[in-house]
PDB file of C-alpha atoms in Angstrom:
ATOM      1  CA  MET A 147      96.482 110.888 130.350  1.00 70.00           C
ATOM      2  CA  ASP A 148      97.452 112.582 127.082  1.00 87.00           C
ATOM      3  CA  MET A 149      96.758 111.277 123.573  1.00 87.00           C
ATOM      4  CA  ASP A 150     100.313 110.025 123.070  1.00 90.00           C
ATOM      5  CA  GLN A 151     100.133 107.890 126.218  1.00 92.00           C
ATOM      6  CA  LEU A 152      96.820 106.412 125.049  1.00 92.00           C
ATOM      7  CA  LYS A 153      98.358 105.495 121.701  1.00 93.00           C
ATOM      8  CA  ARG A 154     101.271 103.838 123.474  1.00 95.00           C
ATOM      9  CA  GLN A 155      98.881 101.805 125.630  1.00 95.00           C
ATOM     10  CA  ALA A 156      97.099 100.514 122.523  1.00 95.00           C
ATOM     11  CA  ALA A 157     100.455  99.654 120.916  1.00 96.00           C
ATOM     12  CA  ALA A 158     101.577  97.783 124.044  1.00 96.00           C
ATOM     13  CA  ARG A 159      98.368  95.728 124.064  1.00 96.00           C
ATOM     14  CA  ALA A 160      98.884  94.795 120.386  1.00 97.00           C
ATOM     15  CA  LEU A 161     102.447  93.730 121.154  1.00 97.00           C
ATOM     16  CA  GLU A 162     101.050  91.115 123.563  1.00 97.00           C
ATOM     17  CA  ARG A 163      99.729  89.261 120.494  1.00 96.00           C
ATOM     18  CA  VAL A 164     103.147  89.042 118.810  1.00 97.00           C
ATOM     19  CA  ARG A 165     104.884  85.686 119.089  1.00 97.00           C
ATOM     20  CA  ASP A 166     108.450  84.581 118.435  1.00 97.00           C
ATOM     21  CA  GLY A 167     109.067  83.791 114.764  1.00 97.00           C
ATOM     22  CA  MET A 168     106.244  85.959 113.410  1.00 98.00           C
ATOM     23  CA  LYS A 169     106.396  87.839 110.122  1.00 98.00           C
ATOM     24  CA  LEU A 170     104.927  91.278 110.782  1.00 98.00           C
ATOM     25  CA  GLY A 171     103.605  94.187 108.751  1.00 98.00           C
ATOM     26  CA  LEU A 172     104.795  97.405 110.402  1.00 98.00           C
ATOM     27  CA  GLY A 173     102.369 100.289 110.053  1.00 97.00           C
ATOM     28  CA  THR A 174     102.926 103.999 109.539  1.00 96.00           C
ATOM     29  CA  GLY A 175     101.841 106.956 111.639  1.00 93.00           C
ATOM     30  CA  SER A 176     101.966 108.272 115.182  1.00 93.00           C
ATOM     31  CA  THR A 177     100.357 105.222 116.840  1.00 94.00           C
ATOM     32  CA  ALA A 178     102.222 102.626 114.764  1.00 96.00           C
ATOM     33  CA  LYS A 179     105.440 104.438 115.646  1.00 96.00           C
ATOM     34  CA  HIS A 180     104.918 103.440 119.288  1.00 97.00           C
ATOM     35  CA  PHE A 181     104.414  99.812 118.260  1.00 97.00           C
ATOM     36  CA  VAL A 182     107.657  99.756 116.262  1.00 98.00           C
ATOM     37  CA  GLU A 183     109.556 101.294 119.176  1.00 97.00           C
ATOM     38  CA  LEU A 184     108.150  98.776 121.676  1.00 98.00           C
ATOM     39  CA  LEU A 185     108.800  95.909 119.245  1.00 98.00           C
ATOM     40  CA  GLY A 186     112.394  97.084 118.954  1.00 98.00           C
ATOM     41  CA  GLU A 187     112.759  96.699 122.725  1.00 97.00           C
ATOM     42  CA  LYS A 188     111.458  93.121 122.496  1.00 97.00           C
ATOM     43  CA  VAL A 189     113.880  92.349 119.654  1.00 97.00           C
ATOM     44  CA  ALA A 190     116.735  93.756 121.740  1.00 97.00           C
ATOM     45  CA  GLY A 191     115.643  91.352 124.466  1.00 97.00           C
ATOM     46  CA  GLY A 192     115.893  88.341 122.157  1.00 97.00           C
ATOM     47  CA  MET A 193     112.534  88.090 120.367  1.00 97.00           C
ATOM     48  CA  LYS A 194     112.908  86.762 116.816  1.00 98.00           C
ATOM     49  CA  VAL A 195     110.637  88.464 114.286  1.00 98.00           C
ATOM     50  CA  VAL A 196     110.942  89.905 110.800  1.00 98.00           C
ATOM     51  CA  GLY A 197     109.069  92.954 109.562  1.00 98.00           C
ATOM     52  CA  VAL A 198     107.809  94.496 106.330  1.00 98.00           C
ATOM     53  CA  PRO A 199     107.548  98.303 106.668  1.00 98.00           C
ATOM     54  CA  THR A 200     104.655 100.190 105.054  1.00 97.00           C
ATOM     55  CA  SER A 201     106.636 103.382 104.360  1.00 96.00           C
ATOM     56  CA  GLU A 202     110.159 104.708 104.066  1.00 96.00           C
ATOM     57  CA  ALA A 203     109.656 106.495 107.409  1.00 96.00           C
ATOM     58  CA  THR A 204     108.767 103.213 109.119  1.00 97.00           C
ATOM     59  CA  ARG A 205     111.682 101.486 107.402  1.00 97.00           C
ATOM     60  CA  ALA A 206     114.083 104.074 108.819  1.00 98.00           C
ATOM     61  CA  GLN A 207     112.609 103.737 112.309  1.00 98.00           C
ATOM     62  CA  ALA A 208     112.679  99.917 112.219  1.00 98.00           C
ATOM     63  CA  GLU A 209     116.298  99.922 111.070  1.00 98.00           C
ATOM     64  CA  ALA A 210     117.195 102.323 113.893  1.00 97.00           C
ATOM     65  CA  CYS A 211     115.457  99.907 116.314  1.00 97.00           C
ATOM     66  CA  LYS A 212     117.432  97.007 114.781  1.00 97.00           C
ATOM     67  CA  ILE A 213     114.298  95.100 113.751  1.00 98.00           C
ATOM     68  CA  PRO A 214     115.155  92.621 110.948  1.00 98.00           C
ATOM     69  CA  LEU A 215     113.307  93.529 107.737  1.00 98.00           C
ATOM     70  CA  THR A 216     112.250  91.690 104.602  1.00 98.00           C
ATOM     71  CA  THR A 217     109.999  92.316 101.602  1.00 97.00           C
ATOM     72  CA  LEU A 218     106.805  90.803 100.200  1.00 97.00           C
ATOM     73  CA  ASP A 219     108.912  89.566  97.294  1.00 97.00           C
ATOM     74  CA  ALA A 220     110.940  87.395  99.669  1.00 97.00           C
ATOM     75  CA  ILE A 221     108.066  85.887 101.699  1.00 96.00           C
ATOM     76  CA  ASP A 222     104.587  84.621 100.814  1.00 91.00           C
ATOM     77  CA  ARG A 223     102.423  85.843 103.699  1.00 96.00           C
ATOM     78  CA  LEU A 224     102.592  87.882 106.875  1.00 98.00           C
ATOM     79  CA  ASP A 225     101.203  86.535 110.144  1.00 98.00           C
ATOM     80  CA  LEU A 226     100.069  89.910 111.389  1.00 98.00           C
ATOM     81  CA  THR A 227     100.039  93.601 110.500  1.00 98.00           C
ATOM     82  CA  VAL A 228      99.757  96.242 113.215  1.00 98.00           C
ATOM     83  CA  ASP A 229      98.794  99.700 112.009  1.00 98.00           C
ATOM     84  CA  GLY A 230      96.846 102.770 113.018  1.00 97.00           C
ATOM     85  CA  ALA A 231      93.770 104.308 111.390  1.00 97.00           C
ATOM     86  CA  ASP A 232      92.191 107.709 110.927  1.00 97.00           C
ATOM     87  CA  GLU A 233      88.685 106.307 111.444  1.00 98.00           C
ATOM     88  CA  ILE A 234      87.216 102.931 112.495  1.00 98.00           C
ATOM     89  CA  ASP A 235      83.537 101.982 112.207  1.00 97.00           C
ATOM     90  CA  PRO A 236      81.658  99.198 114.071  1.00 97.00           C
ATOM     91  CA  ALA A 237      82.250  96.760 111.166  1.00 97.00           C
ATOM     92  CA  LEU A 238      85.997  97.518 111.503  1.00 97.00           C
ATOM     93  CA  ASN A 239      86.075  99.213 108.121  1.00 98.00           C
ATOM     94  CA  LEU A 240      88.662 101.986 108.156  1.00 98.00           C
ATOM     95  CA  ILE A 241      89.733 105.248 106.644  1.00 98.00           C
ATOM     96  CA  LYS A 242      93.515 105.362 106.391  1.00 98.00           C
ATOM     97  CA  GLY A 243      96.007 107.508 104.521  1.00 97.00           C
ATOM     98  CA  GLY A 244      96.233 110.667 106.595  1.00 96.00           C
ATOM     99  CA  GLY A 245      99.992 110.105 106.668  1.00 95.00           C
ATOM    100  CA  GLY A 246     100.129 109.426 102.931  1.00 96.00           C
ATOM    101  CA  ALA A 247     101.172 105.744 103.068  1.00 96.00           C
ATOM    102  CA  LEU A 248      97.815 104.165 102.174  1.00 97.00           C
ATOM    103  CA  LEU A 249      99.022 102.256  99.088  1.00 98.00           C
ATOM    104  CA  ARG A 250     101.787 100.330 100.829  1.00 97.00           C
ATOM    105  CA  GLU A 251      99.657  99.994 103.960  1.00 98.00           C
ATOM    106  CA  LYS A 252      96.882  98.299 101.995  1.00 98.00           C
ATOM    107  CA  ILE A 253      99.273  96.018 100.080  1.00 98.00           C
ATOM    108  CA  VAL A 254     100.817  94.862 103.360  1.00 98.00           C
ATOM    109  CA  ALA A 255      97.465  94.483 105.146  1.00 98.00           C
ATOM    110  CA  ALA A 256      96.058  92.425 102.262  1.00 98.00           C
ATOM    111  CA  ALA A 257      99.091  90.114 102.423  1.00 98.00           C
ATOM    112  CA  SER A 258      98.525  89.450 106.140  1.00 98.00           C
ATOM    113  CA  ASP A 259      96.537  86.725 107.870  1.00 97.00           C
ATOM    114  CA  ARG A 260      95.348  89.263 110.458  1.00 97.00           C
ATOM    115  CA  MET A 261      95.378  93.031 110.880  1.00 98.00           C
ATOM    116  CA  ILE A 262      95.262  94.703 114.278  1.00 98.00           C
ATOM    117  CA  VAL A 263      94.330  98.371 114.276  1.00 98.00           C
ATOM    118  CA  ILE A 264      95.606 100.407 117.212  1.00 97.00           C
ATOM    119  CA  ALA A 265      94.206 103.841 118.008  1.00 95.00           C
ATOM    120  CA  ASP A 266      92.928 106.168 120.662  1.00 93.00           C
ATOM    121  CA  ASP A 267      89.167 106.019 121.180  1.00 94.00           C
ATOM    122  CA  SER A 268      88.565 109.282 119.271  1.00 94.00           C
ATOM    123  CA  LYS A 269      89.075 107.357 115.998  1.00 96.00           C
ATOM    124  CA  TRP A 270      85.922 105.256 116.607  1.00 97.00           C
ATOM    125  CA  VAL A 271      82.951 106.546 114.576  1.00 97.00           C
ATOM    126  CA  ASP A 272      79.419 105.347 113.830  1.00 97.00           C
ATOM    127  CA  VAL A 273      79.811 106.101 110.105  1.00 98.00           C
ATOM    128  CA  LEU A 274      83.040 106.702 108.147  1.00 98.00           C
ATOM    129  CA  GLY A 275      83.643 110.026 106.439  1.00 97.00           C
ATOM    130  CA  ARG A 276      84.180 112.742 109.003  1.00 96.00           C
ATOM    131  CA  PHE A 277      87.901 112.370 108.263  1.00 98.00           C
ATOM    132  CA  PRO A 278      88.611 113.371 104.642  1.00 98.00           C
ATOM    133  CA  LEU A 279      88.993 110.297 102.424  1.00 98.00           C
ATOM    134  CA  PRO A 280      92.489 110.122 100.890  1.00 98.00           C
ATOM    135  CA  VAL A 281      92.603 108.940  97.277  1.00 98.00           C
ATOM    136  CA  GLU A 282      96.028 108.287  95.760  1.00 98.00           C
ATOM    137  CA  VAL A 283      96.053 109.307  92.099  1.00 98.00           C
ATOM    138  CA  ILE A 284      98.316 109.441  89.056  1.00 98.00           C
ATOM    139  CA  PRO A 285      99.301 113.078  88.323  1.00 98.00           C
ATOM    140  CA  PHE A 286      98.533 112.624  84.604  1.00 98.00           C
ATOM    141  CA  GLY A 287      94.930 113.472  83.760  1.00 98.00           C
ATOM    142  CA  LEU A 288      94.085 114.672  87.266  1.00 98.00           C
ATOM    143  CA  ALA A 289      91.003 116.658  86.190  1.00 98.00           C
ATOM    144  CA  ALA A 290      89.559 113.634  84.359  1.00 98.00           C
ATOM    145  CA  THR A 291      90.222 111.439  87.392  1.00 98.00           C
ATOM    146  CA  GLN A 292      88.512 113.918  89.689  1.00 98.00           C
ATOM    147  CA  ARG A 293      85.468 114.053  87.398  1.00 98.00           C
ATOM    148  CA  ALA A 294      85.253 110.254  87.561  1.00 98.00           C
ATOM    149  CA  MET A 295      85.642 110.405  91.334  1.00 98.00           C
ATOM    150  CA  ALA A 296      82.785 112.924  91.584  1.00 98.00           C
ATOM    151  CA  ALA A 297      80.593 110.550  89.561  1.00 98.00           C
ATOM    152  CA  ALA A 298      81.510 107.666  91.883  1.00 98.00           C
ATOM    153  CA  PHE A 299      80.645 109.814  94.895  1.00 98.00           C
ATOM    154  CA  ALA A 300      77.269 110.692  93.374  1.00 97.00           C
ATOM    155  CA  GLN A 301      76.479 107.013  92.723  1.00 97.00           C
ATOM    156  CA  SER A 302      77.247 106.316  96.386  1.00 97.00           C
ATOM    157  CA  GLY A 303      75.053 109.159  97.636  1.00 96.00           C
ATOM    158  CA  VAL A 304      77.891 111.411  98.843  1.00 97.00           C
ATOM    159  CA  SER A 305      79.493 114.627  97.649  1.00 95.00           C
ATOM    160  CA  GLY A 306      82.034 117.106  98.880  1.00 96.00           C
ATOM    161  CA  GLN A 307      85.072 119.193  98.145  1.00 97.00           C
ATOM    162  CA  MET A 308      88.165 117.518  96.692  1.00 98.00           C
ATOM    163  CA  VAL A 309      91.474 119.044  97.758  1.00 98.00           C
ATOM    164  CA  LEU A 310      94.875 118.187  96.283  1.00 98.00           C
ATOM    165  CA  ARG A 311      97.119 117.546  99.286  1.00 98.00           C
ATOM    166  CA  LYS A 312     100.052 119.884  99.819  1.00 97.00           C
ATOM    167  CA  GLY A 313     103.150 119.249 101.897  1.00 94.00           C
ATOM    168  CA  ARG A 314     104.441 121.480 104.669  1.00 92.00           C
ATOM    169  CA  ASP A 315     106.577 123.278 102.088  1.00 94.00           C
ATOM    170  CA  GLY A 316     103.456 124.311 100.158  1.00 95.00           C
ATOM    171  CA  HIS A 317     104.242 122.067  97.199  1.00 97.00           C
ATOM    172  CA  VAL A 318     102.104 119.104  96.116  1.00 98.00           C
ATOM    173  CA  PHE A 319     102.548 116.168  98.501  1.00 98.00           C
ATOM    174  CA  VAL A 320     104.204 113.205  96.747  1.00 97.00           C
ATOM    175  CA  THR A 321     103.784 109.666  98.102  1.00 97.00           C
ATOM    176  CA  ASP A 322     106.539 107.073  98.430  1.00 96.00           C
ATOM    177  CA  GLY A 323     105.221 105.665  95.135  1.00 96.00           C
ATOM    178  CA  GLY A 324     105.551 109.015  93.346  1.00 97.00           C
ATOM    179  CA  HIS A 325     101.814 109.735  93.222  1.00 98.00           C
ATOM    180  CA  TRP A 326      99.572 112.563  94.471  1.00 98.00           C
ATOM    181  CA  ILE A 327      96.739 112.454  97.008  1.00 98.00           C
ATOM    182  CA  VAL A 328      93.306 114.014  96.676  1.00 98.00           C
ATOM    183  CA  ASP A 329      91.497 114.400 100.017  1.00 98.00           C
ATOM    184  CA  ALA A 330      87.715 114.155  99.618  1.00 98.00           C
ATOM    185  CA  HIS A 331      85.667 115.893 102.322  1.00 98.00           C
ATOM    186  CA  LEU A 332      82.528 113.751 102.206  1.00 97.00           C
ATOM    187  CA  GLY A 333      81.037 114.038 105.700  1.00 95.00           C
ATOM    188  CA  ARG A 334      79.293 110.654 105.995  1.00 95.00           C
ATOM    189  CA  ILE A 335      79.886 107.616 103.773  1.00 98.00           C
ATOM    190  CA  ALA A 336      76.816 105.464 104.350  1.00 95.00           C
ATOM    191  CA  GLU A 337      77.838 102.883 101.727  1.00 96.00           C
ATOM    192  CA  ALA A 338      81.603 102.613 102.174  1.00 97.00           C
ATOM    193  CA  PRO A 339      81.984  99.187 100.487  1.00 97.00           C
ATOM    194  CA  ARG A 340      80.027 100.429  97.450  1.00 97.00           C
ATOM    195  CA  LEU A 341      82.155 103.571  97.160  1.00 98.00           C
ATOM    196  CA  ALA A 342      85.344 101.521  97.524  1.00 98.00           C
ATOM    197  CA  GLY A 343      84.284  99.320  94.608  1.00 98.00           C
ATOM    198  CA  LEU A 344      83.439 102.280  92.388  1.00 98.00           C
ATOM    199  CA  LEU A 345      86.756 104.043  93.109  1.00 98.00           C
ATOM    200  CA  ASN A 346      88.596 100.827  92.228  1.00 98.00           C
ATOM    201  CA  LEU A 347      87.212 101.093  88.676  1.00 98.00           C
ATOM    202  CA  ILE A 348      88.711 104.525  87.933  1.00 98.00           C
ATOM    203  CA  PRO A 349      91.919 104.244  85.855  1.00 97.00           C
ATOM    204  CA  GLY A 350      93.633 107.285  87.404  1.00 98.00           C
ATOM    205  CA  VAL A 351      93.028 106.104  90.967  1.00 98.00           C
ATOM    206  CA  VAL A 352      95.970 104.089  92.251  1.00 98.00           C
ATOM    207  CA  GLU A 353      94.384 103.315  95.628  1.00 98.00           C
ATOM    208  CA  HIS A 354      92.011 104.831  98.178  1.00 98.00           C
ATOM    209  CA  GLY A 355      91.874 105.022 101.941  1.00 98.00           C
ATOM    210  CA  LEU A 356      88.789 102.836 102.451  1.00 98.00           C
ATOM    211  CA  PHE A 357      90.067  99.619 104.042  1.00 98.00           C
ATOM    212  CA  ILE A 358      87.080  97.278 103.784  1.00 98.00           C
ATOM    213  CA  GLY A 359      87.169  93.877 105.491  1.00 97.00           C
ATOM    214  CA  LEU A 360      90.910  93.969 106.244  1.00 98.00           C
ATOM    215  CA  ALA A 361      91.030  94.715 109.972  1.00 98.00           C
ATOM    216  CA  THR A 362      90.270  91.779 112.268  1.00 97.00           C
ATOM    217  CA  ILE A 363      90.808  93.430 115.659  1.00 98.00           C
ATOM    218  CA  ALA A 364      90.723  97.042 116.865  1.00 98.00           C
ATOM    219  CA  ILE A 365      92.479  98.003 120.089  1.00 97.00           C
ATOM    220  CA  LEU A 366      91.182 101.353 121.335  1.00 97.00           C
ATOM    221  CA  ALA A 367      92.667 103.223 124.276  1.00 94.00           C
ATOM    222  CA  SER A 368      90.803 105.838 126.292  1.00 93.00           C
ATOM    223  CA  GLY A 369      91.000 107.368 129.757  1.00 90.00           C
ATOM    224  CA  GLN A 370      88.684 104.569 130.908  1.00 92.00           C
ATOM    225  CA  GLY A 371      91.083 101.856 129.729  1.00 92.00           C
ATOM    226  CA  ILE A 372      91.559  99.566 126.721  1.00 95.00           C
ATOM    227  CA  ARG A 373      88.661  98.328 124.572  1.00 95.00           C
ATOM    228  CA  VAL A 374      89.200  95.407 122.178  1.00 97.00           C
ATOM    229  CA  VAL A 375      86.728  94.971 119.293  1.00 97.00           C
ATOM    230  CA  GLU A 376      86.883  91.877 117.059  1.00 96.00           C
ATOM    231  CA  ARG A 377      85.256  91.670 113.639  1.00 89.00           C
ATOM    232  CA  ARG A 378      82.293  89.324 113.685  1.00 76.00           C
TER     233      ARG A 378
END
């Protein structure tokens, strides 16, 4: 079974937890894309839900699937967000942002009663950090922001190269919010909650890809089947 089929299996299992009338956060990325597609089939069959997309790409896909959409300005809370992740640790802390949508993804996840993370089993790690940590930054004062980030890394006992993300065209990657992303190659982040708190204090940092305490369930697909992990 190839990776895409595994992702689809995880998405299908998450869909089993969606009920009629739910308000849903719709994630971004290759695994979340399967969930949106499968949800669209349910909506075509009569299921009544409303979604808040976490990126312009997801918005376009949801509209193509005829899933009714709303905004966080129009509703108070979401029942459930379903999204992917770049890494998941045993506490269900995550690294997200490989697709560049981390800011909206975190806003939507934080506005949800529950967050289900769907992924193939390769995303499960003992310690976060093998995947470069995305940090969304304001373009103004980038060097000063990176110096502050380096200091935050040092206080958390990590260090590594910081790389300004480029798009496929070779130009600086720009997020849906008009910001840039610095990818920090840190290796192992032993104190992820501590680092998250320190990054939150830096003025030039808009948001970072450490999702601490947001995910409630992880659905992981492998060749051996589906594994469901719930946060204790």
